[in-house]
Coordinates of C-alpha atoms and ligand atoms in Angstrom, one line a residue:
X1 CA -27.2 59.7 28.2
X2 CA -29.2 57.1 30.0
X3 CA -27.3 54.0 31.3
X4 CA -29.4 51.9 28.8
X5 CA -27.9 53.7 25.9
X6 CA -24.7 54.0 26.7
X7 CA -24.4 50.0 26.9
X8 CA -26.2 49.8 24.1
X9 CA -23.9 52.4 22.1
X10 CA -20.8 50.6 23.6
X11 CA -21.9 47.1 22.9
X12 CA -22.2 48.2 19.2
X13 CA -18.6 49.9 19.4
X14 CA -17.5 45.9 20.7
X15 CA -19.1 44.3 18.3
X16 CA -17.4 46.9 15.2
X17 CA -14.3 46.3 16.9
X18 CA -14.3 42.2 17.2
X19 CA -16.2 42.1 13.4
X20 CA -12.7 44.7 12.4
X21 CA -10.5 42.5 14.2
X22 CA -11.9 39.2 12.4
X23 CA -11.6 41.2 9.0
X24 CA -8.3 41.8 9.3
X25 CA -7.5 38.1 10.8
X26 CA -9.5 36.4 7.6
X27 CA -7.4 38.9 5.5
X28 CA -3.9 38.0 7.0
X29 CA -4.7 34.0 7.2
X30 CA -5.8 34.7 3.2
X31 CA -2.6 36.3 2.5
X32 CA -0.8 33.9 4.4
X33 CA -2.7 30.6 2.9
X34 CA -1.9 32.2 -1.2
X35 CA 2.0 32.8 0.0
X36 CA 2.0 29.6 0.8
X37 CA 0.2 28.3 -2.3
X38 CA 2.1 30.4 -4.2
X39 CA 5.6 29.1 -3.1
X40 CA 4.5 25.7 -3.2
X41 CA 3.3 26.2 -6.9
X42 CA 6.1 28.0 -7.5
X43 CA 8.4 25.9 -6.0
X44 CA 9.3 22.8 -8.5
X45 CA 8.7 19.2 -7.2
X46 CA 11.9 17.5 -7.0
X47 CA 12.0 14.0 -7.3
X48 CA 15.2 11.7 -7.3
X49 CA 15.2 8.9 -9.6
X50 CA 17.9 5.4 -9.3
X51 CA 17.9 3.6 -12.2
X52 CA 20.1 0.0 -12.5
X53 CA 21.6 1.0 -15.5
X54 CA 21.4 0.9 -19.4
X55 CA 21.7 -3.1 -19.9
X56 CA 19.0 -3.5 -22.9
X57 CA 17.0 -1.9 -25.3
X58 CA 13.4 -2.3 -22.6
X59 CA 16.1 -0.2 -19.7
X60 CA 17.1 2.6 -22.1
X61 CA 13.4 2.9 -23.2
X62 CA 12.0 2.7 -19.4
X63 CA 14.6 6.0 -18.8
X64 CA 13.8 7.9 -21.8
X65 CA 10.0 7.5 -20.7
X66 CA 11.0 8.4 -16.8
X67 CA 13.4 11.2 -17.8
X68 CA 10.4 12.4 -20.4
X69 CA 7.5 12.3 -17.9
X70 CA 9.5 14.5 -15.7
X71 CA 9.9 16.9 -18.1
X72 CA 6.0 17.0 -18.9
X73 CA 5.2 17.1 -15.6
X74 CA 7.3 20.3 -14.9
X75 CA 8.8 17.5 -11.9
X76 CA 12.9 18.4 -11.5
X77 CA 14.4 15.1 -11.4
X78 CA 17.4 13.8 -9.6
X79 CA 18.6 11.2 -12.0
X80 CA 21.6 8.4 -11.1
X81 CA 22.6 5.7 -13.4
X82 CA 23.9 2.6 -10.6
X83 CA 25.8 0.9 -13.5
X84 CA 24.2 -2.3 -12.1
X85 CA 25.7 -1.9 -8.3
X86 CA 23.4 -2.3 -5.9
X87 CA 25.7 -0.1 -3.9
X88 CA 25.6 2.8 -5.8
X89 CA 21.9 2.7 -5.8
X90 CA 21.5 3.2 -1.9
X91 CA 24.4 6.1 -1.9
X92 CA 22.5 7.6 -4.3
X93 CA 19.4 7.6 -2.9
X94 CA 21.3 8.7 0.7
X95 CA 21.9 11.6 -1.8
X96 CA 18.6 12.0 -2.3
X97 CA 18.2 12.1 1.2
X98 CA 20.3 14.3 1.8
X99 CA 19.1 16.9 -0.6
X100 CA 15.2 16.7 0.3
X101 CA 13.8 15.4 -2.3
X102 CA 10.2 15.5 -2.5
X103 CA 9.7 12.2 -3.5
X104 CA 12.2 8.9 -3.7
X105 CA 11.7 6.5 -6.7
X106 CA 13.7 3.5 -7.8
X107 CA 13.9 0.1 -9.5
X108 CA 15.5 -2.3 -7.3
X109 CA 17.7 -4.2 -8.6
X110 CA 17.9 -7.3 -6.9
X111 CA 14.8 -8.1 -4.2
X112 CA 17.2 -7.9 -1.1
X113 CA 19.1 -5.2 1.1
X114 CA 16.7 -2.2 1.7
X115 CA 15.6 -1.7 4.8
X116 CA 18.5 0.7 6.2
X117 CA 18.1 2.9 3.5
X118 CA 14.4 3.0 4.0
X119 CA 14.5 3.2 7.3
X120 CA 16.5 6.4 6.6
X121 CA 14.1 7.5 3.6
X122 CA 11.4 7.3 6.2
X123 CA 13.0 9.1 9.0
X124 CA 13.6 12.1 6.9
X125 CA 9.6 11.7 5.7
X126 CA 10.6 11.4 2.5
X127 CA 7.8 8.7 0.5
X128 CA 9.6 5.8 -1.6
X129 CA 8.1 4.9 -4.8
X130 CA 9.5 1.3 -6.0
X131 CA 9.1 1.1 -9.8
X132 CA 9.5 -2.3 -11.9
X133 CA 11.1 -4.8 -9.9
X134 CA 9.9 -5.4 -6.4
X135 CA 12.0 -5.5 -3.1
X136 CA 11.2 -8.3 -0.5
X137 CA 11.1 -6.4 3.0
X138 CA 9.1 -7.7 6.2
X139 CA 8.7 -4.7 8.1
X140 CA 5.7 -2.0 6.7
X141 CA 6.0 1.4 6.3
X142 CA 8.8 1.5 4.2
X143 CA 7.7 2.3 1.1
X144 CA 4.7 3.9 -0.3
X145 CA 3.8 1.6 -3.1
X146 CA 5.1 -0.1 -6.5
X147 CA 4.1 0.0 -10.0
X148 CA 5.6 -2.2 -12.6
X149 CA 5.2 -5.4 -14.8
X150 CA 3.8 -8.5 -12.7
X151 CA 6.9 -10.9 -14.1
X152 CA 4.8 -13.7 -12.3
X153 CA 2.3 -13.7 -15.1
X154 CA 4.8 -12.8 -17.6
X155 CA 6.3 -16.4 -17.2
X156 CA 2.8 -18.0 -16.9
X157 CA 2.0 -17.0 -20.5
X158 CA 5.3 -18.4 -21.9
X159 CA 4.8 -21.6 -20.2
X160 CA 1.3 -21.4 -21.5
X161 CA 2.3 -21.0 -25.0
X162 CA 4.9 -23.9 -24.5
X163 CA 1.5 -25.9 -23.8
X164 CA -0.3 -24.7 -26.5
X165 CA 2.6 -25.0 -29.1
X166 CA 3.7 -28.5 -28.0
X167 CA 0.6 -30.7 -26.5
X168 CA -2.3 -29.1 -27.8
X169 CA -3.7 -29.1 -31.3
X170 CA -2.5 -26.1 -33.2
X171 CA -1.9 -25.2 -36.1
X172 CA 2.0 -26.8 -36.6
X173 CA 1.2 -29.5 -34.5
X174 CA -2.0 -32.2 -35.0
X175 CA -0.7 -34.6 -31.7
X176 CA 0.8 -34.0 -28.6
X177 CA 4.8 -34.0 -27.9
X178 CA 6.0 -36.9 -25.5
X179 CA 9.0 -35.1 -24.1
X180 CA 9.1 -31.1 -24.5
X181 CA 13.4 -30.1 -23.2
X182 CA 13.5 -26.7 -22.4
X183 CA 16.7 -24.7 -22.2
X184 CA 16.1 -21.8 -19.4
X185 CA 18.1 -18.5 -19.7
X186 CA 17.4 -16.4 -16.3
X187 CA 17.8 -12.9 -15.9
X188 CA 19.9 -11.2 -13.1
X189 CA 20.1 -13.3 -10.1
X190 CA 17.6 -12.5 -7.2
X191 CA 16.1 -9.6 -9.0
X192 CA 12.4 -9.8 -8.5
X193 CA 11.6 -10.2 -12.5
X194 CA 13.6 -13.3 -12.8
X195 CA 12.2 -15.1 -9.8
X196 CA 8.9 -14.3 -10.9
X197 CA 9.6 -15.3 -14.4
X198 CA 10.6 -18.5 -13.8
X199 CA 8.5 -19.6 -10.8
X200 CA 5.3 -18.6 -13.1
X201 CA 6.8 -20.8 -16.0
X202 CA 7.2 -23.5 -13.7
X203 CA 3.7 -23.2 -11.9
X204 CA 2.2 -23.5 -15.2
X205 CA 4.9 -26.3 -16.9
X206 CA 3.9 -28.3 -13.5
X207 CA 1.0 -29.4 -14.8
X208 CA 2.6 -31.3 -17.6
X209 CA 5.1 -34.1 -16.5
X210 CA 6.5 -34.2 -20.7
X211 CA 7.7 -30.7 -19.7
X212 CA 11.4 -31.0 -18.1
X213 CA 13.6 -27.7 -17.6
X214 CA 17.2 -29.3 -18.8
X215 CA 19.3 -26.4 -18.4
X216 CA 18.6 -23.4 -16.4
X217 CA 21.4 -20.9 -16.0
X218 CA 21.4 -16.6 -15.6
X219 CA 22.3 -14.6 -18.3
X220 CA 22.0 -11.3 -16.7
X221 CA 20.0 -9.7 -18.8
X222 CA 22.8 -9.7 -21.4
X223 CA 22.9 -9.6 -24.8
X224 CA 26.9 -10.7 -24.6
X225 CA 26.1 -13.2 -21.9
X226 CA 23.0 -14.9 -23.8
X227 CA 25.5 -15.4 -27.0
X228 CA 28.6 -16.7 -24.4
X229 CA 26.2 -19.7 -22.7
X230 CA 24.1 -20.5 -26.1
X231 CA 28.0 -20.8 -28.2
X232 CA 29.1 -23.1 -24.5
X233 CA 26.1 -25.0 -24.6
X234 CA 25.5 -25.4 -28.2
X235 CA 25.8 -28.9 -28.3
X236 CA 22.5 -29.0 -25.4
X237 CA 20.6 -26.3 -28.0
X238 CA 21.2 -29.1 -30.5
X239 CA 18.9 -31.3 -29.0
X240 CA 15.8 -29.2 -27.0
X241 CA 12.6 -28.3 -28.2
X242 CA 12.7 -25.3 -26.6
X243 CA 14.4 -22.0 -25.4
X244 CA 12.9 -20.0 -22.5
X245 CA 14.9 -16.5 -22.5
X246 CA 13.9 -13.8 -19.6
X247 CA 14.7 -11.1 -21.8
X248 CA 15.0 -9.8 -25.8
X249 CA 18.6 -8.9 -25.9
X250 CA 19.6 -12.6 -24.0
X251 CA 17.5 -13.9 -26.8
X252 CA 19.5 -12.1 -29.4
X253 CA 22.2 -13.3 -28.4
X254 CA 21.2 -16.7 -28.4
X255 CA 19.9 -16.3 -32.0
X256 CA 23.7 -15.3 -33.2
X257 CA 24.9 -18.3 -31.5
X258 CA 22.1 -20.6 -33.3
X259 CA 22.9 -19.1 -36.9
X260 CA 26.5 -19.9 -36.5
X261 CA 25.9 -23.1 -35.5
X262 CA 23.6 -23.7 -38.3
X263 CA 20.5 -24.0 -36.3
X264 CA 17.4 -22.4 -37.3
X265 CA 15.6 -20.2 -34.7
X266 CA 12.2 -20.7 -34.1
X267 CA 11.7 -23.7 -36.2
X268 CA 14.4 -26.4 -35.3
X269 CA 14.4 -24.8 -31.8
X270 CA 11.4 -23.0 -30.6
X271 CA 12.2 -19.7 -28.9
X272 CA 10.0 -17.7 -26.2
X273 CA 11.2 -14.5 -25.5
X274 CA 10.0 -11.2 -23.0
X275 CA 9.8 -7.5 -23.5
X276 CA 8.9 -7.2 -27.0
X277 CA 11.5 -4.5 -28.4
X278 CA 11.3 -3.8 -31.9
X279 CA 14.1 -6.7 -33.1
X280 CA 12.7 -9.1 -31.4
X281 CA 9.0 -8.4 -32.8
X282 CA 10.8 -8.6 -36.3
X283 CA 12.4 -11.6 -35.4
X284 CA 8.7 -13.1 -34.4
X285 CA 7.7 -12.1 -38.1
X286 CA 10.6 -13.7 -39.8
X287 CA 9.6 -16.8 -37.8
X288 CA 12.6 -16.9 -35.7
X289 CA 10.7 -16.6 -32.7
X290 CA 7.7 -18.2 -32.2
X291 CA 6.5 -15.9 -28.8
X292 CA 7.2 -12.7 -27.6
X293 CA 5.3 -11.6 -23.9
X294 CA 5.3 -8.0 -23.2
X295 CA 6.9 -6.1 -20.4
X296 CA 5.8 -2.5 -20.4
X297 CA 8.8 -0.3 -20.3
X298 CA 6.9 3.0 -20.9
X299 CA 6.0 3.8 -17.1
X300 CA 7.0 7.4 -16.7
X301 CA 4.1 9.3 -16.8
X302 CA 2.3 6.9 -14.2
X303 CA 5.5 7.1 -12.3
X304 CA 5.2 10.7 -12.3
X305 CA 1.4 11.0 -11.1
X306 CA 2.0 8.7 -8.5
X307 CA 4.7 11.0 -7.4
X308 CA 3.0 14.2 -7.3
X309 CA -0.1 12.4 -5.6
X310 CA 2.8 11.5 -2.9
X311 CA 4.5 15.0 -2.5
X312 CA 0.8 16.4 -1.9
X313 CA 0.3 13.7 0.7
X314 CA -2.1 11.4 -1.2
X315 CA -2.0 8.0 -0.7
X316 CA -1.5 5.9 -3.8
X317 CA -1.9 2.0 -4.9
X318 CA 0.0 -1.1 -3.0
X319 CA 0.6 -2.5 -6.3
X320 CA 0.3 -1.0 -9.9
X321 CA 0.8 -3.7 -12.7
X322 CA 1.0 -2.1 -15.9
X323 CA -1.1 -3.8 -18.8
X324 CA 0.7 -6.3 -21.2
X325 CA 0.4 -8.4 -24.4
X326 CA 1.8 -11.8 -25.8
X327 CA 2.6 -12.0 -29.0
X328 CA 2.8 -15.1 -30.6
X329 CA 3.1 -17.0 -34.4
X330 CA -0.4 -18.3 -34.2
X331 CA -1.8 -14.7 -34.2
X332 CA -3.3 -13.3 -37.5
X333 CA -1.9 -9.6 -37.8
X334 CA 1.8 -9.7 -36.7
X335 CA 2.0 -6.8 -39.7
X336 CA -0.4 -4.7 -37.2
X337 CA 1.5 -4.4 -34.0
X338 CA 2.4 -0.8 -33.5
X339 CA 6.4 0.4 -33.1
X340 CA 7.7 -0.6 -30.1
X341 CA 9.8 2.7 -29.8
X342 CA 12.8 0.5 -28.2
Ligands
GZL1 C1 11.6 -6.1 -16.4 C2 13.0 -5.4 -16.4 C3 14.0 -6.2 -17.1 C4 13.7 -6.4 -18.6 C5 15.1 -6.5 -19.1 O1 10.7 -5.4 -15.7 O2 13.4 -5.2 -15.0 O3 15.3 -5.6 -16.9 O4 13.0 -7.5 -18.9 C6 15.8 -5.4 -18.2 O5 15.3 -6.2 -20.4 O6 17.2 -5.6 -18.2

């Protein structure tokens, strides 16, 4: 066999063997790559979940929505009730931690006192989801992004309904009010929903010197607490034009306290309210309140696909705000706005 051949006969028998060789490498690397798909399908997302607590109608409803959307989502969720402690919400999500979750989500519930915990979150490389209330943090990196209600705006529209209903032509009122007293009930203090609810009142109520806040004081969100201050300051809700409550069941509360006193919600005393839950939506058709702003507690599923776009290393939005309506007693078809559900 000439030399010629021989090279040409053993270049062939290279060329079988490397083409073999890369065969059986594509084959391996497939088989490897579908394992691995396979146990990450197969393996369930886990995501742990810190809620504040069960305070009102709109927290129960934003936990049947999260606790839901998990379920939909096929997403195992880690689930801790902080009973309102800010304390038990950072040991639970050191739990979290701890466990390797996929994903870390929680509503903060005052604005302060994350960044250890984050820190932490973030050396494990486990992504923070903040959901609802915001925290207030300097350094970046912490957290992966937020969705929730934009309490800012929330308190713009119930100062702008103050305007409308008090020194602009409507239709219970042909001239302008010279003095408008408003009686403020906050929600918890230095959560990022009351701070935002009243500094968006008062950006919009400082346009209009008649406009004087009398009484501002926190009712935490509290049915209980909303009934305690209104029957303490009854005497003050004799004599304002207006009530400003940062939340339904405060404003409930209030409402008891007015009827014993013998004062008639929403007309001698009118009454702005936020969330919209059912009762309070009924109490806007009886014309015991005369506004009613939405805050959105149905954020699960959008929780949820944030969570798994985190887990497969997406990255999401800074800031989702979640859409929301004001209902109020100039509008036309009360009758048509759907169940609330909470
Ligand atoms: C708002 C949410 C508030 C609700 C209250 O986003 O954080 O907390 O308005 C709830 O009803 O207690």
């Amino acid at each position: 066999m000439n030399r010629t051949l021989r090279y040409r006969r053993s270049g062939r028998l290279v060329s079988i063997l490397a083409l073999t060789l890369l065969c059986v490498g594509f084959v391996s690397c497939r088989a490897e790559k579908s394992k691995a798909e396979a146990s990450s399908k197969e393996r369930q997302l886990i995501v742990g979940f810190s809620q504040i607590g069960a305070e009102s109608a709109w927290r129960k409803c934003n936990t049947r929505s999260i606790r839901d959307a998990a379920e939909s989502y096929g997403i195992q969720l880690l689930f801790d009730n902080a009973e309102q402690k800010q304390e038990n919400q950072i040991k639970a999500i050191r739990s979290f931690i701890a466990y390797r979750v996929d994903v870390i989500a929680f509503v903060p519930i005052v604005s302060d006192g994350w960044e250890n915990v984050l820190r932490e979150a973030r050396d494990a490389g486990i992504p923070v989801l903040i959901t609802d209330r915001k925290i207030r943090i300097s350094e970046e990196g912490l957290h992966a992004g937020f969705i929730g209600t934009d309490s800012f705006e929330e308190g713009r529209n119930a100062g702008r309904f103050l305007v409308r209903k008090f020194l602009e032509k409507n239709p219970t009122r042909q001239e302008a009010a010279k003095q408008v007293r408003v009686f403020e009930l906050t929600g918890t203090i230095g959560s990022s929903v009351a701070t935002g609810r009243a500094m968006g009142f008062r950006e919009v109520i400082a346009n209009h010197p008649e406009i004087e806040i009398v009484h501002s004081e926190s009712g935490d969100f509290l049915r209980s607490k909303g009934y305690e201050i209104a029957k303490r300051c009854i005497s003050d809700l004799l004599v304002v034009d207006a009530i400003y409550s940062h939340n339904d069941s405060m404003t409930l509360g209030i409402i008891d306290a007015l009827k014993e006193a013998g004062i008639a919600p929403g007309k001698d005393v009118v009454i702005i309210t936020i969330d919209a839950e059912q009762a309070s939506i009924d109490a806007l058709r009886r014309g015991e309140v005369n506004c009613v702003i939405e805050c959105n507690p149905k954020t699960g599923p959008a929780i949820m696909d944030l969570a798994v776009r985190l887990a497969e290393g997406e990255s999401i939005p800074w800031i989702v705000h979640v859409d929301e309506q004001v209902f109020t007693e100039f509008d036309n078809d009360l009758d048509a706005i759907e169940s609330r559900g909470y």
